[in-house]
């Protein structure tokens, strides 16, 4: 039985609805010997800002019960370094590349798009407006609707490529942000980023992370992410890329039924790098078993 797994986000065509979450898959080369990158629906790379960035002090990660805390702080080579070091590698593959972009101020978002937009290898931009482990503004951009909208409008004015704002989970009404993204010209939205969290060592009485706080990811946040996708899907009509705790195909299928058009595998990549491939195969198997011919058949079909 033939099943159509392909989806489209703006002008970006994906052969299947599975990408990887920014920050969990490096820039591609780190996983290329373990995963056939051409089998992914898209490759979403680590965050890029205009200049090289070193990130936070260590320790920057901490394993929690069933999940992970991180305060990596978005280290990266900057736009120029990304173009020189990683674009030649990524250009060898037919898989679309989504570049996660961020900034300490609104002007940084404009600068990084201006620097990257001439690269054909860059297929789309994921706009990081919600990362809770960067002190210089990231969280604030994503928690005020007016500021959130102004950054999207700024990026929209600078590129014709698809733009995908990544929404903060810690807002009172995710629907308002989803609708604002759509109204400002976003081609899709990504839900969700990590959840602000903290862990304390009971012997030293100190936080487990040098940054004190970080972002919680993995299975513990999946029910939160499912609820946010469900709510957002009822507030906007643009595609949603759902993420948060996807370790098995069933997790991804749950996101699709809740209203996501695509999914991203994140923390699971650290445990089993083949997880995205297993998820692709599992989605296809589920569709065949249920008698569907397209992944679109199950998007938003939750009976609620």
PDB file of C-alpha atoms in Angstrom:
ATOM      1  CA  UNK A   1       0.000   0.000   0.000  1.00  0.00           C
ATOM      2  CA  UNK A   2       1.369   3.398  -0.989  1.00  0.00           C
ATOM      3  CA  UNK A   3       1.437   6.103   1.671  1.00  0.00           C
ATOM      4  CA  UNK A   4       2.249   9.768   0.993  1.00  0.00           C
ATOM      5  CA  UNK A   5       4.365  11.052   3.872  1.00  0.00           C
ATOM      6  CA  UNK A   6       5.278  14.347   2.199  1.00  0.00           C
ATOM      7  CA  UNK A   7       4.315  17.733   3.600  1.00  0.00           C
ATOM      8  CA  UNK A   8       4.931  21.340   2.619  1.00  0.00           C
ATOM      9  CA  UNK A   9       5.773  24.382   4.730  1.00  0.00           C
ATOM     10  CA  UNK A  10       5.668  27.476   2.583  1.00  0.00           C
ATOM     11  CA  UNK A  11       7.969  26.765  -0.347  1.00  0.00           C
ATOM     12  CA  UNK A  12       9.835  24.041   1.565  1.00  0.00           C
ATOM     13  CA  UNK A  13       8.926  20.501   0.564  1.00  0.00           C
ATOM     14  CA  UNK A  14       9.663  17.714   3.058  1.00  0.00           C
ATOM     15  CA  UNK A  15       9.609  14.056   1.975  1.00  0.00           C
ATOM     16  CA  UNK A  16       8.230  13.112   5.386  1.00  0.00           C
ATOM     17  CA  UNK A  17       7.023  15.020   8.460  1.00  0.00           C
ATOM     18  CA  UNK A  18      10.037  14.300  10.683  1.00  0.00           C
ATOM     19  CA  UNK A  19      12.863  16.716  11.435  1.00  0.00           C
ATOM     20  CA  UNK A  20      15.173  17.074  14.443  1.00  0.00           C
ATOM     21  CA  UNK A  21      14.995  19.669  17.188  1.00  0.00           C
ATOM     22  CA  UNK A  22      17.529  22.473  17.093  1.00  0.00           C
ATOM     23  CA  UNK A  23      20.395  21.963  19.516  1.00  0.00           C
ATOM     24  CA  UNK A  24      20.080  18.180  19.610  1.00  0.00           C
ATOM     25  CA  UNK A  25      21.604  17.292  16.232  1.00  0.00           C
ATOM     26  CA  UNK A  26      24.524  19.673  15.881  1.00  0.00           C
ATOM     27  CA  UNK A  27      24.902  20.993  12.346  1.00  0.00           C
ATOM     28  CA  UNK A  28      24.637  17.659  10.562  1.00  0.00           C
ATOM     29  CA  UNK A  29      28.184  16.242  10.416  1.00  0.00           C
ATOM     30  CA  UNK A  30      27.997  15.155  14.055  1.00  0.00           C
ATOM     31  CA  UNK A  31      25.350  12.538  13.197  1.00  0.00           C
ATOM     32  CA  UNK A  32      26.100  11.808   9.544  1.00  0.00           C
ATOM     33  CA  UNK A  33      27.933   8.547  10.286  1.00  0.00           C
ATOM     34  CA  UNK A  34      25.019   7.307  12.385  1.00  0.00           C
ATOM     35  CA  UNK A  35      21.983   8.521  10.420  1.00  0.00           C
ATOM     36  CA  UNK A  36      21.299   8.762   6.687  1.00  0.00           C
ATOM     37  CA  UNK A  37      20.548  12.484   6.515  1.00  0.00           C
ATOM     38  CA  UNK A  38      18.760  12.037   3.196  1.00  0.00           C
ATOM     39  CA  UNK A  39      16.040  10.049   4.966  1.00  0.00           C
ATOM     40  CA  UNK A  40      15.038  12.950   7.204  1.00  0.00           C
ATOM     41  CA  UNK A  41      12.224  15.295   6.269  1.00  0.00           C
ATOM     42  CA  UNK A  42      14.470  18.225   7.185  1.00  0.00           C
ATOM     43  CA  UNK A  43      17.630  18.946   9.157  1.00  0.00           C
ATOM     44  CA  UNK A  44      17.185  21.653  11.790  1.00  0.00           C
ATOM     45  CA  UNK A  45      20.579  22.936  12.891  1.00  0.00           C
ATOM     46  CA  UNK A  46      21.764  24.516  16.132  1.00  0.00           C
ATOM     47  CA  UNK A  47      21.076  28.187  16.771  1.00  0.00           C
ATOM     48  CA  UNK A  48      22.936  30.763  14.698  1.00  0.00           C
ATOM     49  CA  UNK A  49      23.351  34.441  15.585  1.00  0.00           C
ATOM     50  CA  UNK A  50      25.381  37.058  13.681  1.00  0.00           C
ATOM     51  CA  UNK A  51      28.619  36.517  15.624  1.00  0.00           C
ATOM     52  CA  UNK A  52      30.310  33.470  17.161  1.00  0.00           C
ATOM     53  CA  UNK A  53      29.009  32.727  20.664  1.00  0.00           C
ATOM     54  CA  UNK A  54      30.619  30.603  23.399  1.00  0.00           C
ATOM     55  CA  UNK A  55      27.526  29.776  25.453  1.00  0.00           C
ATOM     56  CA  UNK A  56      27.235  29.300  29.207  1.00  0.00           C
ATOM     57  CA  UNK A  57      29.727  27.997  31.752  1.00  0.00           C
ATOM     58  CA  UNK A  58      29.763  24.321  32.713  1.00  0.00           C
ATOM     59  CA  UNK A  59      28.060  22.268  34.020  1.00  0.00           C
ATOM     60  CA  UNK A  60      25.528  22.959  31.281  1.00  0.00           C
ATOM     61  CA  UNK A  61      23.472  19.746  31.349  1.00  0.00           C
ATOM     62  CA  UNK A  62      21.905  17.645  34.074  1.00  0.00           C
ATOM     63  CA  UNK A  63      19.965  14.404  33.739  1.00  0.00           C
ATOM     64  CA  UNK A  64      16.635  14.422  35.532  1.00  0.00           C
ATOM     65  CA  UNK A  65      14.282  11.511  36.164  1.00  0.00           C
ATOM     66  CA  UNK A  66      13.120  10.694  32.645  1.00  0.00           C
ATOM     67  CA  UNK A  67      14.402  13.900  31.061  1.00  0.00           C
ATOM     68  CA  UNK A  68      17.184  16.436  30.830  1.00  0.00           C
ATOM     69  CA  UNK A  69      17.959  19.961  31.974  1.00  0.00           C
ATOM     70  CA  UNK A  70      20.188  22.084  29.792  1.00  0.00           C
ATOM     71  CA  UNK A  71      21.595  25.572  29.930  1.00  0.00           C
ATOM     72  CA  UNK A  72      23.958  25.270  26.980  1.00  0.00           C
ATOM     73  CA  UNK A  73      23.535  28.930  26.114  1.00  0.00           C
ATOM     74  CA  UNK A  74      23.456  28.576  22.328  1.00  0.00           C
ATOM     75  CA  UNK A  75      27.180  28.305  21.499  1.00  0.00           C
ATOM     76  CA  UNK A  76      27.818  28.498  17.785  1.00  0.00           C
ATOM     77  CA  UNK A  77      30.111  29.688  15.012  1.00  0.00           C
ATOM     78  CA  UNK A  78      28.027  32.682  13.984  1.00  0.00           C
ATOM     79  CA  UNK A  79      26.564  33.195  10.526  1.00  0.00           C
ATOM     80  CA  UNK A  80      29.913  33.573   8.755  1.00  0.00           C
ATOM     81  CA  UNK A  81      31.349  30.494  10.472  1.00  0.00           C
ATOM     82  CA  UNK A  82      28.252  28.467   9.653  1.00  0.00           C
ATOM     83  CA  UNK A  83      28.479  29.404   5.975  1.00  0.00           C
ATOM     84  CA  UNK A  84      32.178  28.580   5.779  1.00  0.00           C
ATOM     85  CA  UNK A  85      32.230  25.385   7.850  1.00  0.00           C
ATOM     86  CA  UNK A  86      28.831  23.733   7.500  1.00  0.00           C
ATOM     87  CA  UNK A  87      27.050  24.929   4.354  1.00  0.00           C
ATOM     88  CA  UNK A  88      29.454  23.022   2.028  1.00  0.00           C
ATOM     89  CA  UNK A  89      28.729  19.810   3.959  1.00  0.00           C
ATOM     90  CA  UNK A  90      24.948  20.298   4.076  1.00  0.00           C
ATOM     91  CA  UNK A  91      24.810  21.186   0.386  1.00  0.00           C
ATOM     92  CA  UNK A  92      25.735  17.570  -0.434  1.00  0.00           C
ATOM     93  CA  UNK A  93      22.316  16.395   0.749  1.00  0.00           C
ATOM     94  CA  UNK A  94      18.877  16.705  -0.813  1.00  0.00           C
ATOM     95  CA  UNK A  95      17.256  17.216   2.592  1.00  0.00           C
ATOM     96  CA  UNK A  96      15.986  20.751   3.337  1.00  0.00           C
ATOM     97  CA  UNK A  97      17.927  22.669   5.988  1.00  0.00           C
ATOM     98  CA  UNK A  98      16.112  24.719   8.608  1.00  0.00           C
ATOM     99  CA  UNK A  99      18.406  27.184  10.362  1.00  0.00           C
ATOM    100  CA  UNK A 100      17.461  28.166  13.889  1.00  0.00           C
ATOM    101  CA  UNK A 101      18.245  31.874  14.338  1.00  0.00           C
ATOM    102  CA  UNK A 102      18.448  33.952  17.491  1.00  0.00           C
ATOM    103  CA  UNK A 103      19.703  37.268  18.773  1.00  0.00           C
ATOM    104  CA  UNK A 104      20.378  39.349  21.841  1.00  0.00           C
ATOM    105  CA  UNK A 105      18.319  42.132  20.286  1.00  0.00           C
ATOM    106  CA  UNK A 106      15.912  42.522  17.368  1.00  0.00           C
ATOM    107  CA  UNK A 107      18.610  43.859  15.069  1.00  0.00           C
ATOM    108  CA  UNK A 108      20.522  40.582  15.436  1.00  0.00           C
ATOM    109  CA  UNK A 109      17.648  38.681  13.833  1.00  0.00           C
ATOM    110  CA  UNK A 110      17.747  41.015  10.854  1.00  0.00           C
ATOM    111  CA  UNK A 111      21.528  40.745  10.549  1.00  0.00           C
ATOM    112  CA  UNK A 112      21.667  36.957  10.639  1.00  0.00           C
ATOM    113  CA  UNK A 113      18.951  36.636   7.973  1.00  0.00           C
ATOM    114  CA  UNK A 114      20.736  39.165   5.780  1.00  0.00           C
ATOM    115  CA  UNK A 115      23.934  37.120   6.095  1.00  0.00           C
ATOM    116  CA  UNK A 116      22.307  33.731   5.405  1.00  0.00           C
ATOM    117  CA  UNK A 117      19.600  34.492   2.888  1.00  0.00           C
ATOM    118  CA  UNK A 118      21.805  34.230  -0.188  1.00  0.00           C
ATOM    119  CA  UNK A 119      22.670  30.601   0.610  1.00  0.00           C
ATOM    120  CA  UNK A 120      20.572  28.175  -1.442  1.00  0.00           C
ATOM    121  CA  UNK A 121      21.289  25.439   1.103  1.00  0.00           C
ATOM    122  CA  UNK A 122      19.271  27.347   3.705  1.00  0.00           C
ATOM    123  CA  UNK A 123      15.653  26.318   3.089  1.00  0.00           C
ATOM    124  CA  UNK A 124      13.867  27.974   6.024  1.00  0.00           C
ATOM    125  CA  UNK A 125      14.379  29.833   9.289  1.00  0.00           C
ATOM    126  CA  UNK A 126      13.221  28.704  12.713  1.00  0.00           C
ATOM    127  CA  UNK A 127      13.027  31.890  14.774  1.00  0.00           C
ATOM    128  CA  UNK A 128      14.056  31.176  18.352  1.00  0.00           C
ATOM    129  CA  UNK A 129      11.970  33.569  20.426  1.00  0.00           C
ATOM    130  CA  UNK A 130      11.584  31.380  23.461  1.00  0.00           C
ATOM    131  CA  UNK A 131      14.845  29.830  24.648  1.00  0.00           C
ATOM    132  CA  UNK A 132      14.839  30.028  28.483  1.00  0.00           C
ATOM    133  CA  UNK A 133      18.586  29.535  28.968  1.00  0.00           C
ATOM    134  CA  UNK A 134      19.883  32.727  27.388  1.00  0.00           C
ATOM    135  CA  UNK A 135      19.939  35.761  29.654  1.00  0.00           C
ATOM    136  CA  UNK A 136      20.041  38.360  26.888  1.00  0.00           C
ATOM    137  CA  UNK A 137      16.406  38.599  25.865  1.00  0.00           C
ATOM    138  CA  UNK A 138      15.415  35.233  24.434  1.00  0.00           C
ATOM    139  CA  UNK A 139      12.617  34.537  26.855  1.00  0.00           C
ATOM    140  CA  UNK A 140      11.283  38.104  26.765  1.00  0.00           C
ATOM    141  CA  UNK A 141      10.865  38.033  22.992  1.00  0.00           C
ATOM    142  CA  UNK A 142       8.590  35.036  23.260  1.00  0.00           C
ATOM    143  CA  UNK A 143       6.441  35.996  26.225  1.00  0.00           C
ATOM    144  CA  UNK A 144       5.103  39.382  25.082  1.00  0.00           C
ATOM    145  CA  UNK A 145       2.809  39.217  22.048  1.00  0.00           C
ATOM    146  CA  UNK A 146       3.713  42.653  20.698  1.00  0.00           C
ATOM    147  CA  UNK A 147       7.469  42.040  20.923  1.00  0.00           C
ATOM    148  CA  UNK A 148       7.020  38.535  19.535  1.00  0.00           C
ATOM    149  CA  UNK A 149       5.108  39.908  16.548  1.00  0.00           C
ATOM    150  CA  UNK A 150       7.617  42.680  15.882  1.00  0.00           C
ATOM    151  CA  UNK A 151      10.489  40.212  15.477  1.00  0.00           C
ATOM    152  CA  UNK A 152       8.477  38.045  13.095  1.00  0.00           C
ATOM    153  CA  UNK A 153       7.556  41.092  11.004  1.00  0.00           C
ATOM    154  CA  UNK A 154      11.211  42.147  10.912  1.00  0.00           C
ATOM    155  CA  UNK A 155      12.334  38.738   9.648  1.00  0.00           C
ATOM    156  CA  UNK A 156       9.412  38.444   7.226  1.00  0.00           C
ATOM    157  CA  UNK A 157      10.411  41.705   5.574  1.00  0.00           C
ATOM    158  CA  UNK A 158      13.927  40.374   4.913  1.00  0.00           C
ATOM    159  CA  UNK A 159      13.285  36.990   3.333  1.00  0.00           C
ATOM    160  CA  UNK A 160      10.929  35.110   1.053  1.00  0.00           C
ATOM    161  CA  UNK A 161      11.996  31.802   2.564  1.00  0.00           C
ATOM    162  CA  UNK A 162       9.674  30.087   5.042  1.00  0.00           C
ATOM    163  CA  UNK A 163       9.857  31.387   8.594  1.00  0.00           C
ATOM    164  CA  UNK A 164       8.879  29.271  11.593  1.00  0.00           C
ATOM    165  CA  UNK A 165       8.680  31.059  14.966  1.00  0.00           C
ATOM    166  CA  UNK A 166       9.413  28.746  17.899  1.00  0.00           C
ATOM    167  CA  UNK A 167       6.924  29.473  20.649  1.00  0.00           C
ATOM    168  CA  UNK A 168       7.564  29.715  24.374  1.00  0.00           C
ATOM    169  CA  UNK A 169       5.676  27.182  26.507  1.00  0.00           C
ATOM    170  CA  UNK A 170       5.343  29.404  29.577  1.00  0.00           C
ATOM    171  CA  UNK A 171       2.661  31.790  28.322  1.00  0.00           C
ATOM    172  CA  UNK A 172      -0.944  32.019  29.537  1.00  0.00           C
ATOM    173  CA  UNK A 173      -2.517  31.731  26.077  1.00  0.00           C
ATOM    174  CA  UNK A 174      -0.548  29.936  23.351  1.00  0.00           C
ATOM    175  CA  UNK A 175      -3.368  30.613  20.892  1.00  0.00           C
ATOM    176  CA  UNK A 176      -2.727  34.356  20.963  1.00  0.00           C
ATOM    177  CA  UNK A 177       0.897  33.808  19.942  1.00  0.00           C
ATOM    178  CA  UNK A 178      -0.030  31.279  17.261  1.00  0.00           C
ATOM    179  CA  UNK A 179      -2.552  33.696  15.733  1.00  0.00           C
ATOM    180  CA  UNK A 180      -0.061  36.585  15.958  1.00  0.00           C
ATOM    181  CA  UNK A 181       2.557  34.508  14.124  1.00  0.00           C
ATOM    182  CA  UNK A 182       0.082  33.710  11.358  1.00  0.00           C
ATOM    183  CA  UNK A 183      -1.035  37.340  11.052  1.00  0.00           C
ATOM    184  CA  UNK A 184       2.596  38.486  10.772  1.00  0.00           C
ATOM    185  CA  UNK A 185       3.311  36.193   7.830  1.00  0.00           C
ATOM    186  CA  UNK A 186       4.831  33.113   9.452  1.00  0.00           C
ATOM    187  CA  UNK A 187       4.635  29.975   7.309  1.00  0.00           C
ATOM    188  CA  UNK A 188       4.430  27.651  10.316  1.00  0.00           C
ATOM    189  CA  UNK A 189       5.058  27.611  14.059  1.00  0.00           C
ATOM    190  CA  UNK A 190       7.162  25.282  16.205  1.00  0.00           C
ATOM    191  CA  UNK A 191       5.822  24.094  19.568  1.00  0.00           C
ATOM    192  CA  UNK A 192       7.464  23.780  22.037  1.00  0.00           C
ATOM    193  CA  UNK A 193      10.812  24.895  23.363  1.00  0.00           C
ATOM    194  CA  UNK A 194      12.135  23.574  26.664  1.00  0.00           C
ATOM    195  CA  UNK A 195      10.320  24.383  29.887  1.00  0.00           C
ATOM    196  CA  UNK A 196      12.128  26.678  32.366  1.00  0.00           C
ATOM    197  CA  UNK A 197      13.270  24.512  35.262  1.00  0.00           C
ATOM    198  CA  UNK A 198      15.850  24.025  38.011  1.00  0.00           C
ATOM    199  CA  UNK A 199      17.594  21.272  39.986  1.00  0.00           C
ATOM    200  CA  UNK A 200      19.510  21.567  43.280  1.00  0.00           C
ATOM    201  CA  UNK A 201      22.253  19.362  44.717  1.00  0.00           C
ATOM    202  CA  UNK A 202      21.117  18.535  48.265  1.00  0.00           C
ATOM    203  CA  UNK A 203      24.695  17.999  49.493  1.00  0.00           C
ATOM    204  CA  UNK A 204      26.289  21.202  48.196  1.00  0.00           C
ATOM    205  CA  UNK A 205      23.011  23.169  48.308  1.00  0.00           C
ATOM    206  CA  UNK A 206      23.962  24.603  44.925  1.00  0.00           C
ATOM    207  CA  UNK A 207      22.100  24.460  41.623  1.00  0.00           C
ATOM    208  CA  UNK A 208      23.152  21.568  39.400  1.00  0.00           C
ATOM    209  CA  UNK A 209      23.656  23.975  36.472  1.00  0.00           C
ATOM    210  CA  UNK A 210      26.222  26.764  36.484  1.00  0.00           C
ATOM    211  CA  UNK A 211      23.543  28.997  34.965  1.00  0.00           C
ATOM    212  CA  UNK A 212      21.256  28.143  37.945  1.00  0.00           C
ATOM    213  CA  UNK A 213      18.275  27.618  35.622  1.00  0.00           C
ATOM    214  CA  UNK A 214      17.821  25.743  32.380  1.00  0.00           C
ATOM    215  CA  UNK A 215      15.305  24.169  30.075  1.00  0.00           C
ATOM    216  CA  UNK A 216      13.609  20.852  30.795  1.00  0.00           C
ATOM    217  CA  UNK A 217      13.210  18.489  27.826  1.00  0.00           C
ATOM    218  CA  UNK A 218      12.341  14.863  27.192  1.00  0.00           C
ATOM    219  CA  UNK A 219       9.313  12.719  28.113  1.00  0.00           C
ATOM    220  CA  UNK A 220       8.250  14.803  31.162  1.00  0.00           C
ATOM    221  CA  UNK A 221       7.196  17.709  28.921  1.00  0.00           C
ATOM    222  CA  UNK A 222       5.322  15.742  26.257  1.00  0.00           C
ATOM    223  CA  UNK A 223       1.824  16.112  27.764  1.00  0.00           C
ATOM    224  CA  UNK A 224       2.413  19.869  28.025  1.00  0.00           C
ATOM    225  CA  UNK A 225       3.521  20.048  24.410  1.00  0.00           C
ATOM    226  CA  UNK A 226       0.536  17.999  23.219  1.00  0.00           C
ATOM    227  CA  UNK A 227      -1.850  20.418  24.985  1.00  0.00           C
ATOM    228  CA  UNK A 228      -0.100  23.453  23.493  1.00  0.00           C
ATOM    229  CA  UNK A 229      -0.243  21.991  19.973  1.00  0.00           C
ATOM    230  CA  UNK A 230      -3.932  21.182  20.473  1.00  0.00           C
ATOM    231  CA  UNK A 231      -4.675  24.756  21.586  1.00  0.00           C
ATOM    232  CA  UNK A 232      -2.580  26.405  18.877  1.00  0.00           C
ATOM    233  CA  UNK A 233      -4.143  24.310  16.120  1.00  0.00           C
ATOM    234  CA  UNK A 234      -7.501  25.790  17.052  1.00  0.00           C
ATOM    235  CA  UNK A 235      -6.222  29.343  16.923  1.00  0.00           C
ATOM    236  CA  UNK A 236      -4.384  29.339  13.566  1.00  0.00           C
ATOM    237  CA  UNK A 237      -4.428  27.619  10.184  1.00  0.00           C
ATOM    238  CA  UNK A 238      -0.695  27.475   9.427  1.00  0.00           C
ATOM    239  CA  UNK A 239       1.221  24.200   9.944  1.00  0.00           C
ATOM    240  CA  UNK A 240       2.599  23.323  13.366  1.00  0.00           C
ATOM    241  CA  UNK A 241       5.851  21.450  13.998  1.00  0.00           C
ATOM    242  CA  UNK A 242       5.285  19.647  17.294  1.00  0.00           C
ATOM    243  CA  UNK A 243       8.095  18.588  19.599  1.00  0.00           C
ATOM    244  CA  UNK A 244       8.761  17.653  23.184  1.00  0.00           C
ATOM    245  CA  UNK A 245       9.488  14.157  24.477  1.00  0.00           C
ATOM    246  CA  UNK A 246       9.237  12.204  21.230  1.00  0.00           C
ATOM    247  CA  UNK A 247      11.059   8.910  21.833  1.00  0.00           C
ATOM    248  CA  UNK A 248       8.823   6.498  19.945  1.00  0.00           C
ATOM    249  CA  UNK A 249       6.659   6.608  16.794  1.00  0.00           C
ATOM    250  CA  UNK A 250       3.548   6.613  18.969  1.00  0.00           C
ATOM    251  CA  UNK A 251       4.668   9.908  20.537  1.00  0.00           C
ATOM    252  CA  UNK A 252       4.966  11.536  17.120  1.00  0.00           C
ATOM    253  CA  UNK A 253       1.610  10.153  15.988  1.00  0.00           C
ATOM    254  CA  UNK A 254       0.001  11.671  19.082  1.00  0.00           C
ATOM    255  CA  UNK A 255       1.338  15.098  18.074  1.00  0.00           C
ATOM    256  CA  UNK A 256      -0.063  14.688  14.559  1.00  0.00           C
ATOM    257  CA  UNK A 257      -3.483  13.714  15.844  1.00  0.00           C
ATOM    258  CA  UNK A 258      -3.404  16.720  18.209  1.00  0.00           C
ATOM    259  CA  UNK A 259      -2.948  19.045  15.220  1.00  0.00           C
ATOM    260  CA  UNK A 260       0.724  19.084  14.246  1.00  0.00           C
ATOM    261  CA  UNK A 261       1.621  18.786  10.556  1.00  0.00           C
ATOM    262  CA  UNK A 262       5.197  17.745  11.328  1.00  0.00           C
ATOM    263  CA  UNK A 263       7.272  16.711  14.333  1.00  0.00           C
ATOM    264  CA  UNK A 264      10.822  17.162  15.601  1.00  0.00           C
ATOM    265  CA  UNK A 265      12.831  14.620  17.588  1.00  0.00           C
ATOM    266  CA  UNK A 266      15.041  16.232  20.223  1.00  0.00           C
ATOM    267  CA  UNK A 267      16.414  14.768  23.448  1.00  0.00           C
ATOM    268  CA  UNK A 268      15.975  11.216  22.135  1.00  0.00           C
ATOM    269  CA  UNK A 269      18.833  11.885  19.696  1.00  0.00           C
ATOM    270  CA  UNK A 270      21.239  11.817  22.657  1.00  0.00           C
ATOM    271  CA  UNK A 271      19.967   8.380  23.692  1.00  0.00           C
ATOM    272  CA  UNK A 272      19.421   6.757  20.286  1.00  0.00           C
ATOM    273  CA  UNK A 273      20.454   8.736  17.188  1.00  0.00           C
ATOM    274  CA  UNK A 274      18.331   6.450  15.002  1.00  0.00           C
ATOM    275  CA  UNK A 275      15.119   7.627  16.701  1.00  0.00           C
ATOM    276  CA  UNK A 276      14.077   9.979  13.832  1.00  0.00           C
ATOM    277  CA  UNK A 277      14.346   7.092  11.356  1.00  0.00           C
ATOM    278  CA  UNK A 278      12.339   4.783  13.618  1.00  0.00           C
ATOM    279  CA  UNK A 279       9.713   7.497  13.954  1.00  0.00           C
ATOM    280  CA  UNK A 280       9.427   7.884  10.164  1.00  0.00           C
ATOM    281  CA  UNK A 281       9.020   4.141   9.742  1.00  0.00           C
ATOM    282  CA  UNK A 282       6.534   3.954  12.602  1.00  0.00           C
ATOM    283  CA  UNK A 283       4.340   6.722  11.208  1.00  0.00           C
ATOM    284  CA  UNK A 284       4.244   4.991   7.823  1.00  0.00           C
ATOM    285  CA  UNK A 285       3.409   1.657   9.435  1.00  0.00           C
ATOM    286  CA  UNK A 286       0.590   3.211  11.479  1.00  0.00           C
ATOM    287  CA  UNK A 287      -0.939   4.869   8.411  1.00  0.00           C
ATOM    288  CA  UNK A 288      -0.913   1.600   6.502  1.00  0.00           C
ATOM    289  CA  UNK A 289      -2.442  -0.303   9.418  1.00  0.00           C
ATOM    290  CA  UNK A 290      -5.227   2.274   9.722  1.00  0.00           C
ATOM    291  CA  UNK A 291      -5.914   2.318   5.986  1.00  0.00           C
ATOM    292  CA  UNK A 292      -4.728   5.874   5.348  1.00  0.00           C
ATOM    293  CA  UNK A 293      -2.977   6.985   2.170  1.00  0.00           C
ATOM    294  CA  UNK A 294      -1.504  10.275   3.415  1.00  0.00           C
ATOM    295  CA  UNK A 295      -0.061  11.639   6.642  1.00  0.00           C
ATOM    296  CA  UNK A 296      -2.486  14.541   6.219  1.00  0.00           C
ATOM    297  CA  UNK A 297      -5.318  12.096   6.899  1.00  0.00           C
ATOM    298  CA  UNK A 298      -4.579  12.023  10.623  1.00  0.00           C
ATOM    299  CA  UNK A 299      -3.551  15.647  11.291  1.00  0.00           C
ATOM    300  CA  UNK A 300      -5.889  17.230  13.835  1.00  0.00           C
ATOM    301  CA  UNK A 301      -8.223  14.240  14.043  1.00  0.00           C
ATOM    302  CA  UNK A 302      -8.408  14.146  17.836  1.00  0.00           C
ATOM    303  CA  UNK A 303     -11.992  13.673  19.014  1.00  0.00           C
ATOM    304  CA  UNK A 304     -12.181  16.480  21.529  1.00  0.00           C
TER     305      UNK A 304
END
